[in-house]
Coordinates of C-alpha atoms in Angstrom, one line a residue:
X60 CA -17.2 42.8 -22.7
X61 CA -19.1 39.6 -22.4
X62 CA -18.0 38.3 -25.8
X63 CA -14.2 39.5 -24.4
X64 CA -14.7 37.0 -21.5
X65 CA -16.1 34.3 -23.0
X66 CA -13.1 34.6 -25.5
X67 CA -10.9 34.2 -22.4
X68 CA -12.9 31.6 -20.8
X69 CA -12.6 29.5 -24.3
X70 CA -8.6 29.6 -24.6
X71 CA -8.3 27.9 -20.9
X72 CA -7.6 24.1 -21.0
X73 CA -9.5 23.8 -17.7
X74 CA -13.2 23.3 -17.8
X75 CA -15.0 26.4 -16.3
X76 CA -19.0 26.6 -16.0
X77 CA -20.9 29.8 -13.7
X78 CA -24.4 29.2 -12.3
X79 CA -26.6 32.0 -11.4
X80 CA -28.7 32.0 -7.7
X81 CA -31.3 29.3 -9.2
X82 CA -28.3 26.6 -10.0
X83 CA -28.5 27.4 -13.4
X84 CA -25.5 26.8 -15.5
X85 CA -25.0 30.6 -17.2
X86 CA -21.5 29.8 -18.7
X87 CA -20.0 26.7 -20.3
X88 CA -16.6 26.9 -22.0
X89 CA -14.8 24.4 -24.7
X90 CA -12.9 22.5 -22.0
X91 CA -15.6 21.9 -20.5
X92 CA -17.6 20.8 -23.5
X93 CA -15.2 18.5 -24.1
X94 CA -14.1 17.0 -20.8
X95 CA -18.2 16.3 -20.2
X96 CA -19.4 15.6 -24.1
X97 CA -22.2 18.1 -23.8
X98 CA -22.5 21.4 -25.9
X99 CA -22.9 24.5 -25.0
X100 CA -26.7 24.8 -25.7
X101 CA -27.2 21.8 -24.3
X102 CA -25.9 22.6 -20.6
X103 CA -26.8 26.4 -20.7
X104 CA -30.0 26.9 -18.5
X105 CA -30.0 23.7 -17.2
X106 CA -29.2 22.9 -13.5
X107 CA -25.6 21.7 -13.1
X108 CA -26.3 18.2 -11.3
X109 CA -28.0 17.6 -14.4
X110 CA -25.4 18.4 -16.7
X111 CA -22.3 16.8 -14.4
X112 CA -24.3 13.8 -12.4
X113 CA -21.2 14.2 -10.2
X114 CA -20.4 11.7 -7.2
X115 CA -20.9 14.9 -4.8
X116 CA -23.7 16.3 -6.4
X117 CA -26.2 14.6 -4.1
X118 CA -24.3 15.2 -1.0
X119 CA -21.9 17.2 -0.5
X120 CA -21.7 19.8 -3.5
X121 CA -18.9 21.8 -3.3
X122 CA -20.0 25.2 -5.2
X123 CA -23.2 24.8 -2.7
X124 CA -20.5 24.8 0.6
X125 CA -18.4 27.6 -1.3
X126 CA -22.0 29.5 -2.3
X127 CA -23.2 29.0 1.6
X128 CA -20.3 30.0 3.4
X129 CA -18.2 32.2 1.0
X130 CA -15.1 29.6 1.5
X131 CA -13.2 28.5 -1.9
X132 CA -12.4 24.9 -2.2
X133 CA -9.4 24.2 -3.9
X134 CA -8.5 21.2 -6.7
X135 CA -10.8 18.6 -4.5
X136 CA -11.1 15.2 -6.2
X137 CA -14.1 13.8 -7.5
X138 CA -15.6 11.6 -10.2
X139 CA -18.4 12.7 -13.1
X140 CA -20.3 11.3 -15.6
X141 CA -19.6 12.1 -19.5
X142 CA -21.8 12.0 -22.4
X143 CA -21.2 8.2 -23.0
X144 CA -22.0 7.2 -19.2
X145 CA -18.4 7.1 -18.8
X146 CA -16.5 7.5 -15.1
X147 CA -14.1 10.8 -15.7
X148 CA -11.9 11.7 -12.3
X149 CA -11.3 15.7 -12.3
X150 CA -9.9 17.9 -9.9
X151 CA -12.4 21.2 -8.7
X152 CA -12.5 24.7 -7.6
X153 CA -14.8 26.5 -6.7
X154 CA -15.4 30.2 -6.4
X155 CA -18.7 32.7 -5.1
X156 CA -19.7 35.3 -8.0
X157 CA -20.8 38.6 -6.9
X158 CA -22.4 42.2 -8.2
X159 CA -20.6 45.2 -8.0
X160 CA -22.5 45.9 -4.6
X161 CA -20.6 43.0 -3.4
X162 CA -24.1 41.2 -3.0
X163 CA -23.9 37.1 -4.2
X164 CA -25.1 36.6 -7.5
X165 CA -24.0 33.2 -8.4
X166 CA -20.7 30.6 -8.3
X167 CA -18.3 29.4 -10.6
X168 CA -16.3 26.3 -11.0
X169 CA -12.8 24.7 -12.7
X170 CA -12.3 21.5 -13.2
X171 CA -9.2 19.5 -14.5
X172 CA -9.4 16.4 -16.5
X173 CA -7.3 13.4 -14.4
X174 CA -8.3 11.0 -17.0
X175 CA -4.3 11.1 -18.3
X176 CA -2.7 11.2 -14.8
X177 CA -5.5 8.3 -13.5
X178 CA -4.5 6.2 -16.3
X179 CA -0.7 6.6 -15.7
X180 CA -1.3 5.6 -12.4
X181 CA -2.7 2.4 -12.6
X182 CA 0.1 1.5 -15.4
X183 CA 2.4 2.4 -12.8
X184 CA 0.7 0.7 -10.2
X185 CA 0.2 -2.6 -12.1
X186 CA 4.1 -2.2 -13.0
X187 CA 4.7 -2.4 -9.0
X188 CA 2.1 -4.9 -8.1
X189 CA 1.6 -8.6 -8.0
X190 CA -1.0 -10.8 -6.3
X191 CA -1.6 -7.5 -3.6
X192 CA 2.2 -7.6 -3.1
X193 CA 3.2 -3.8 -3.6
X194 CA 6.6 -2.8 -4.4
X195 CA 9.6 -1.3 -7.1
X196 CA 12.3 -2.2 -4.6
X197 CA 14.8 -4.4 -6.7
X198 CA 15.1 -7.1 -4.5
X199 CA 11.1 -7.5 -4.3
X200 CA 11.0 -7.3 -8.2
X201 CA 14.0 -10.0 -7.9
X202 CA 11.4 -12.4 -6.1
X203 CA 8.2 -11.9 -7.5
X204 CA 10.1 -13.6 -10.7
X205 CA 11.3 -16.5 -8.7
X206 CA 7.3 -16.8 -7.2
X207 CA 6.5 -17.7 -10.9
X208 CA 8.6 -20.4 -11.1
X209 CA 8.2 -21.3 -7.8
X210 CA 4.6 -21.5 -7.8
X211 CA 4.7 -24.0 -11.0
X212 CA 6.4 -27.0 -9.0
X213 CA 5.1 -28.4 -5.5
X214 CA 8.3 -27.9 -3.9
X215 CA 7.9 -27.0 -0.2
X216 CA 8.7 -22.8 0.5
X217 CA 10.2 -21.3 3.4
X218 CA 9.5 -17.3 3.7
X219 CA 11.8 -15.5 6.1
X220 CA 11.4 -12.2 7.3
X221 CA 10.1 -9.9 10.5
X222 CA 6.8 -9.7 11.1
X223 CA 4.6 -7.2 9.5
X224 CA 7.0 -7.9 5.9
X225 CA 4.5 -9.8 4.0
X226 CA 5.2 -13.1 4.6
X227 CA 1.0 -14.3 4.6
X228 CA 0.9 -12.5 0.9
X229 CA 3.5 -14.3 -0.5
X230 CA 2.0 -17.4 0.7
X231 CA -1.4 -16.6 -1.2
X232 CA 0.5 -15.4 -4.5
X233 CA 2.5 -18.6 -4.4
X234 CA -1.0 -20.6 -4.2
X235 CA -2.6 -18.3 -6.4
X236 CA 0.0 -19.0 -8.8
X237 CA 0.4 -22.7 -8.5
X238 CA -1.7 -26.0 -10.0
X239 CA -3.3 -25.9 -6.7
X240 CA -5.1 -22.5 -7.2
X241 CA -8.8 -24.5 -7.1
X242 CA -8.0 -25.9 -4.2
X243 CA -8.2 -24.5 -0.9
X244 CA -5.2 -22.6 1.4
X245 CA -5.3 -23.5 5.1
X246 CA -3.6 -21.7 7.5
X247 CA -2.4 -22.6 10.7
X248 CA -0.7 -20.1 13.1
X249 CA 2.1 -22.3 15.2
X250 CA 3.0 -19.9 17.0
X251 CA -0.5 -19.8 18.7
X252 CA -1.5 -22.7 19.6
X253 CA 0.1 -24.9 22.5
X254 CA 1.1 -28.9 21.6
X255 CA -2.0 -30.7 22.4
X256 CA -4.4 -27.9 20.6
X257 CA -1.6 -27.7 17.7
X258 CA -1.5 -31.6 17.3
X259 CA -5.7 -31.8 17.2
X260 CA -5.9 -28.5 14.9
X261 CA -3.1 -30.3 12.6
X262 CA -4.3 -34.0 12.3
X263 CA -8.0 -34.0 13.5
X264 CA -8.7 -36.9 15.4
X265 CA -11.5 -39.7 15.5
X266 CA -14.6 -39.9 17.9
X267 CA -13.6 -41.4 21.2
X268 CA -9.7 -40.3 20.7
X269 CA -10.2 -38.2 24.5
X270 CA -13.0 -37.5 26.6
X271 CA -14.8 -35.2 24.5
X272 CA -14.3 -36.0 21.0
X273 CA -18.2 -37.5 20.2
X274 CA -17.1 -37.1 16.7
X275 CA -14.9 -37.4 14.1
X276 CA -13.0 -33.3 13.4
X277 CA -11.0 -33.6 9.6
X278 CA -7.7 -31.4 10.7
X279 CA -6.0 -28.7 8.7
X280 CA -4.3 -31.2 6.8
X281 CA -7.0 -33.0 5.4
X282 CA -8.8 -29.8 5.1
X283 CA -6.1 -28.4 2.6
X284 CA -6.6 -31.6 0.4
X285 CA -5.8 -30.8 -3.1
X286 CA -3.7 -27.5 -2.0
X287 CA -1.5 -25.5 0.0
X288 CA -1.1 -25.5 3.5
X289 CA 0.5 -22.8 4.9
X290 CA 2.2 -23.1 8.7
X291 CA 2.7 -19.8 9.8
X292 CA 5.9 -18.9 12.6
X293 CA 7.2 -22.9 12.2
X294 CA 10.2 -21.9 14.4
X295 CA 7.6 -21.8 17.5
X296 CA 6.7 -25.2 16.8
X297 CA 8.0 -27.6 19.9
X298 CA 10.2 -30.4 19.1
X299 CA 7.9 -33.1 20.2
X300 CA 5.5 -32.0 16.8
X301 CA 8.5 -31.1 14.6
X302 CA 8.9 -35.1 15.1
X303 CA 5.2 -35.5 13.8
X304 CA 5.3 -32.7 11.0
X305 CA 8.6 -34.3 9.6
X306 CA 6.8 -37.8 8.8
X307 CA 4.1 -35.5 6.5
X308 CA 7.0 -34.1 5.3
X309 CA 8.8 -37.1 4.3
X310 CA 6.5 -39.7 3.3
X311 CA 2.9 -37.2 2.5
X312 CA 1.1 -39.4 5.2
X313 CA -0.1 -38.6 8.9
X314 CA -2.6 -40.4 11.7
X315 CA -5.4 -38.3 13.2
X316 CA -5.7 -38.7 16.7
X317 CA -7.2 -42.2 18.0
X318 CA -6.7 -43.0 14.3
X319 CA -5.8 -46.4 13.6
X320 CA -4.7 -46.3 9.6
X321 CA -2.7 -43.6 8.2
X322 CA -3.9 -40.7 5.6
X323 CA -2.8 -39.6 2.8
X324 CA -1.4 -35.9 2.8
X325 CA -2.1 -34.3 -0.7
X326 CA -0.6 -30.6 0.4
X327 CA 1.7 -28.5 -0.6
X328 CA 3.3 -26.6 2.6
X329 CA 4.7 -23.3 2.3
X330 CA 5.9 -22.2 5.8
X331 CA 7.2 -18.9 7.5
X332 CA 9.1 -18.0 10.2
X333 CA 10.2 -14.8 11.6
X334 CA 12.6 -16.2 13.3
X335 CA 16.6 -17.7 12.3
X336 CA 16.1 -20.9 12.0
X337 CA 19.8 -22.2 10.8
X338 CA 20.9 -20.3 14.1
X339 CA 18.0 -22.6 15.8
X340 CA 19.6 -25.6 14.2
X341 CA 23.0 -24.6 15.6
X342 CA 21.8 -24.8 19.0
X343 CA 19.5 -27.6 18.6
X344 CA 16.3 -26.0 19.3
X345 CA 15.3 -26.8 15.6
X346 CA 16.0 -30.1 14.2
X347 CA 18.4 -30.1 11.4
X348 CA 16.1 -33.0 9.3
X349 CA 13.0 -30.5 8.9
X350 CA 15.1 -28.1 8.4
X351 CA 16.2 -29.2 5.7
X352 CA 12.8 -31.3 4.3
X353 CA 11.3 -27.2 4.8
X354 CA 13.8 -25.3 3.3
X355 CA 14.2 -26.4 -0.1
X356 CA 12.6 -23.1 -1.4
X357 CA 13.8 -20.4 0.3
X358 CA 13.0 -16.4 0.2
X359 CA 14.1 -13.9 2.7
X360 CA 11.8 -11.0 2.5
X361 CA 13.8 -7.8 3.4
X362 CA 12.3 -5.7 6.3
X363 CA 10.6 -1.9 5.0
X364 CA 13.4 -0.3 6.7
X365 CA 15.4 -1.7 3.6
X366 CA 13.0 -0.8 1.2
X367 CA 12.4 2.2 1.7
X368 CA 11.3 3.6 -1.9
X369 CA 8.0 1.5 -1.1
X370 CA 6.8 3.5 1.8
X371 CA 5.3 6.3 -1.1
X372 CA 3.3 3.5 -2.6
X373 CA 2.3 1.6 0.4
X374 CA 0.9 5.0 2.0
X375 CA -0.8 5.7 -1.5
X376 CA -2.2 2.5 -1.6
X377 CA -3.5 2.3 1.7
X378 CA -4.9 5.8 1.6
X379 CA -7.2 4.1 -0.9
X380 CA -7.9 0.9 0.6
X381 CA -9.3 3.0 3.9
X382 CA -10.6 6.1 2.7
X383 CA -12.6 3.8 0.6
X384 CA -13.7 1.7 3.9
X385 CA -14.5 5.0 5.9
X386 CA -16.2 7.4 3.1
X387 CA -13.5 9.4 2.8
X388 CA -12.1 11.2 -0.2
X389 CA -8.4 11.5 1.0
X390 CA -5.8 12.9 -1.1
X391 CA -2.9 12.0 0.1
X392 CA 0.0 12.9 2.4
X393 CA 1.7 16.4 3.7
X394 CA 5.2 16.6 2.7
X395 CA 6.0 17.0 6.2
X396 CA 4.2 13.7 6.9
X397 CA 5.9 12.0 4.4
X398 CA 9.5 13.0 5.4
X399 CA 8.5 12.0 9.3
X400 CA 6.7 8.0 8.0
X401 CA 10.4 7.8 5.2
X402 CA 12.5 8.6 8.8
X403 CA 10.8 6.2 10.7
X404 CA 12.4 2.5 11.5
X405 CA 9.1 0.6 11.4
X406 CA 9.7 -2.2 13.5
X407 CA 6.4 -3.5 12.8
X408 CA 7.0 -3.0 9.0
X409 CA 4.2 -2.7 6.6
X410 CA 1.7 -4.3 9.2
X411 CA 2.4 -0.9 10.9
X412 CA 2.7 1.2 8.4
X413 CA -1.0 0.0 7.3
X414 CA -2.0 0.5 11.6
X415 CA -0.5 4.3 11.1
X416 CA -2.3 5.3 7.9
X417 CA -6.1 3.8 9.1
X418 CA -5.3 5.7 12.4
X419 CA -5.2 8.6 10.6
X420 CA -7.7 8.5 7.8
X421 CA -9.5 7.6 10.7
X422 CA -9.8 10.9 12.2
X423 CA -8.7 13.1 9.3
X424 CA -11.5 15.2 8.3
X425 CA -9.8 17.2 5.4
X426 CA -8.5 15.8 2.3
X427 CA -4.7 15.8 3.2
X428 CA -3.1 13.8 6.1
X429 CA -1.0 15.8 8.1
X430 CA 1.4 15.5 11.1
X431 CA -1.8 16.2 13.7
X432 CA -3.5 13.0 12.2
X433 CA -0.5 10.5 12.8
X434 CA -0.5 8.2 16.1
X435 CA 1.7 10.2 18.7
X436 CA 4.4 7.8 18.8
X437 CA 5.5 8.1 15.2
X438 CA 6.1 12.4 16.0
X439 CA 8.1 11.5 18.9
X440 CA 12.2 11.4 18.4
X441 CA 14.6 10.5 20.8
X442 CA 17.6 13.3 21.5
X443 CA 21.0 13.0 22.8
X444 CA 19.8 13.1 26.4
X445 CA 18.1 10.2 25.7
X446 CA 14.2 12.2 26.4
X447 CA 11.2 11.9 24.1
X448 CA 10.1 15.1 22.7
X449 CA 7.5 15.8 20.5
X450 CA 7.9 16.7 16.7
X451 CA 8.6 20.7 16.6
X452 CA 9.3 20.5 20.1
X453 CA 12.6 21.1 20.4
X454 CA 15.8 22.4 18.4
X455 CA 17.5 19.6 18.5
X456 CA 15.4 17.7 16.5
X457 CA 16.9 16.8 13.1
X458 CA 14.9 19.2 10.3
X459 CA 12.9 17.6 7.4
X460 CA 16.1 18.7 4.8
X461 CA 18.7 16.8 7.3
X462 CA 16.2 13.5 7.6
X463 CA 15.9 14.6 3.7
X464 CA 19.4 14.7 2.6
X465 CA 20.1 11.6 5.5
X466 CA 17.6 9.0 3.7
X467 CA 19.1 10.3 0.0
X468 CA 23.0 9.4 1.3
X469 CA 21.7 6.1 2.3
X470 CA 20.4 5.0 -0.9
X471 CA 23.5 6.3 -2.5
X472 CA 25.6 4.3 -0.4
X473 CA 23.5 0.9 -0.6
X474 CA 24.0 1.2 -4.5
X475 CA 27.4 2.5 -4.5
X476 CA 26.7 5.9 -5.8
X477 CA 24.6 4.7 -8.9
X478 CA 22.2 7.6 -9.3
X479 CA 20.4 6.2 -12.3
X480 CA 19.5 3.4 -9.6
X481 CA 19.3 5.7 -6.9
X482 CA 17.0 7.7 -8.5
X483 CA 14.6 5.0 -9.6
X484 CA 14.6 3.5 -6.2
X485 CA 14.2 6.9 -4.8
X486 CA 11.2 7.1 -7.0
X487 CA 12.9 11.0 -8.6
X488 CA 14.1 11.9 -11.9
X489 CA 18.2 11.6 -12.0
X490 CA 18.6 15.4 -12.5
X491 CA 16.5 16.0 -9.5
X492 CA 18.1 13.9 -7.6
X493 CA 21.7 15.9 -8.9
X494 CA 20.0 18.8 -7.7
X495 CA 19.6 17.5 -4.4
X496 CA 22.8 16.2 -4.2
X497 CA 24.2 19.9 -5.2
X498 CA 22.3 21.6 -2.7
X499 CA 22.9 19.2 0.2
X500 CA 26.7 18.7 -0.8
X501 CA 26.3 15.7 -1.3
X502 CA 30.0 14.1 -2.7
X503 CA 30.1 11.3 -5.3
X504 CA 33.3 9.8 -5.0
X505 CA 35.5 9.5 -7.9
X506 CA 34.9 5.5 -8.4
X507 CA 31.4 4.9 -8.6
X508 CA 28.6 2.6 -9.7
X509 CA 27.1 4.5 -12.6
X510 CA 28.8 2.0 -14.7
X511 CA 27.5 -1.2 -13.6
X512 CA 24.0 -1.9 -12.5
X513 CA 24.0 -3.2 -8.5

């Protein structure tokens, strides 16, 4: 019988070890012989921190919590260390081993190699990222070609978009990316700072220039000397300085306060605004010069609510960055949490997209995110009568299929039916995406895009 099962245990592609009541490893299969580079004999009597030097081994062992309180744990995450001192991600399960009396004799454990999946993720991931810009929509993809060129000349950059959409990260890629890259990027927040605070951050000024300047203060613009300065929300600015900032503008020089001599200006300005500033020209709260000296790059970053294919990589990706920051080894995302954050608007755009998943790693204590972790605002829907009621509340709530099958018609309608593109942007195979079209009812007229890319 014992040869029968290790027979068994041998023809499974998992790894599987046992350990007896000592911590002993009793069992060790091929898989696992191969996922971990150690034989058989090697690993057999030995105790299994020893053999795996796992990154839970220390702390939180998971055959100890399943051997301790009879509780299986079920394809949790974690890292070991192979043969060659290399870092292998697998996937666990544990299990309690007991006598025909029922009493505990020992605990067994599975484990999956992710090396394969791991490494299709970060080929993926470096497809969809540039310069800690994250993204597959096409439009995003459009731009982070024209950054490249961009970034080569010192043309002056004007980044429109809401707040929350990026807007600072584009800013760093283009410096990143430019001639400038040794030099420093200053930022300035216009939109922050009243005139006379604004002019003195902007230009410095020179001891004696007011009451109490006892020394010289370098501003932001000599500060930036030899790279990029980057004025944040320049549609705040009042038009009293977007007098002063169109001189740097136009002839590279400037005065600091109680200055008596001009400076030289060696910057390039990238700017941002979340604001319409053409509109702002139109009814003279903007002057129509700067606008022009600001604008000769321009890129309008679209809001999340208009990319929505990103939200499954920004929640991914920020799962990381956090869980990382609070100790945690989170998964991922319910489905039911990811059909409620794809349904949202997001107003505050991937700034609050980022504020919803560090809430809940936060105070998630299991692997997996689910509705009870999310701020309470984001399971709150309005209804006809215009009340607030929260998620599973009430009937006349739209169900996860309907936001489902809502989100997958607007896709197909922003690229004309093209489910090749839909698909891709949608982040599904085509033929699952067909399926959900079937089952949904979903119509495709007899005229559509699958014959020219949008």
């Amino acid at each position: 019988m014992e040869v029968q099962t290790q027979i068994i245990l041998d023809s499974i592609a998992d790894g599987v070890f046992t350990v007896d009541s000592d911590w002993r490893i009793t069992s060790f299969n091929h898989a696992a012989e191969s996922i971990t580079g150690i034989k058989k004999e090697e690993a057999l009597g030995r105790h299994c921190w020893d053999v795996f030097r796992a990154s839970i081994c220390e702390k939180a062992c998971a055959l100890r919590q399943t051997m301790e309180n009879g509780k299986q744990i079920i394809n949790q995450t974690i890292f070991i260390v192979n043969s060659e001192g290399e870092r292998i991600p697998i996937s666990i399960s544990t299990a309690v081993l007991k006598d025909e009396k029922g009493d505990m004799i020992g605990g067994a454990e599975t484990f999956r190699d992710l090396s394969l999946l791991e490494a299709l993720r970060k080929e993926l991931s470096g497809r969809h990222s540039f310069h800690d810009i994250i993204s597959k929509d096409k439009e995003i993809l459009r731009l982070f070609g024209v950054l490249e060129q961009v970034s080569e000349s010192n043309a002056t950059v004007l980044l429109e978009g809401e707040s929350g959409t990026g807007k600072e990260l584009f800013a760093k890629a283009i410096h990143s990316l430019s001639n400038r890259s040794k030099g420093p990027m200053i930022t300035v927040n216009c939109g922050a700072l009243p005139d006379t605070l604004l002019e003195s951050e902007l230009f410095g000024y020179k001891a004696g220039a007011f009451t109490d300047a006892k020394k010289d203060k370098p501003g932001r613009l000599s500060l930036a000397k030899g790279g990029t300065l980057f004025l944040d929300e320049i549609g705040d600015i009042t038009p009293a300085m977007q007098v002063r900032l169109l001189r740097v503008l136009q002839d590279k020089t400037y005065e600091p306060l109680g200055g008596t001599k001009s400076e030289t200006a060696d910057i390039r300005i990238v700017a941002a605004t979340n604001k319409d500033l053409a509109s702002l020209v139109k009814t003279g709260s903007f002057r129509e010069d700067l606008y022009y000296r600001i604008n000769v790059v321009n890129l309008k970053l679209p809001p999340l609510r208009e990319r929505k294919g990103d939200i499954p990589l920004l929640i991914e990706h920020f799962i990381k960055k956090y869980s990382h920051l609070n100790g945690k080894e989170i998964r991922g995302v319910s489905s039911e949490v990811l059909h409620i954050l794809m349904s949202h608007k997001f107003g505050g755009n991937i700034r609050e997209l980022e504020n919803i998943i560090e809430y809940a790693t936060v105070v998630c204590r299991e692997n997996l995110i689910s509705t009870e972790h999310l701020p309470d605002y984001i399971c709150q829907k309005p209804v006809a009568e215009g009340k607030l009621l929260l998620d599973g509340k009430t009937e006349n709530r739209e169900s996860l299929e309907e936001v489902e099958k809502n989100f997958i018609l607007d896709v197909l309608v922003k690229y004309k039916y093209n489910r090749k593109i839909t698909a891709t942007q949608l982040g599904m195979h085509p033929a699952t995406l067909w399926r959900k079209m079937k089952r949904f009812n979903l119509e495709v007229p007899k005229k559509d895009g699958r014959t020219k890319a949008i």
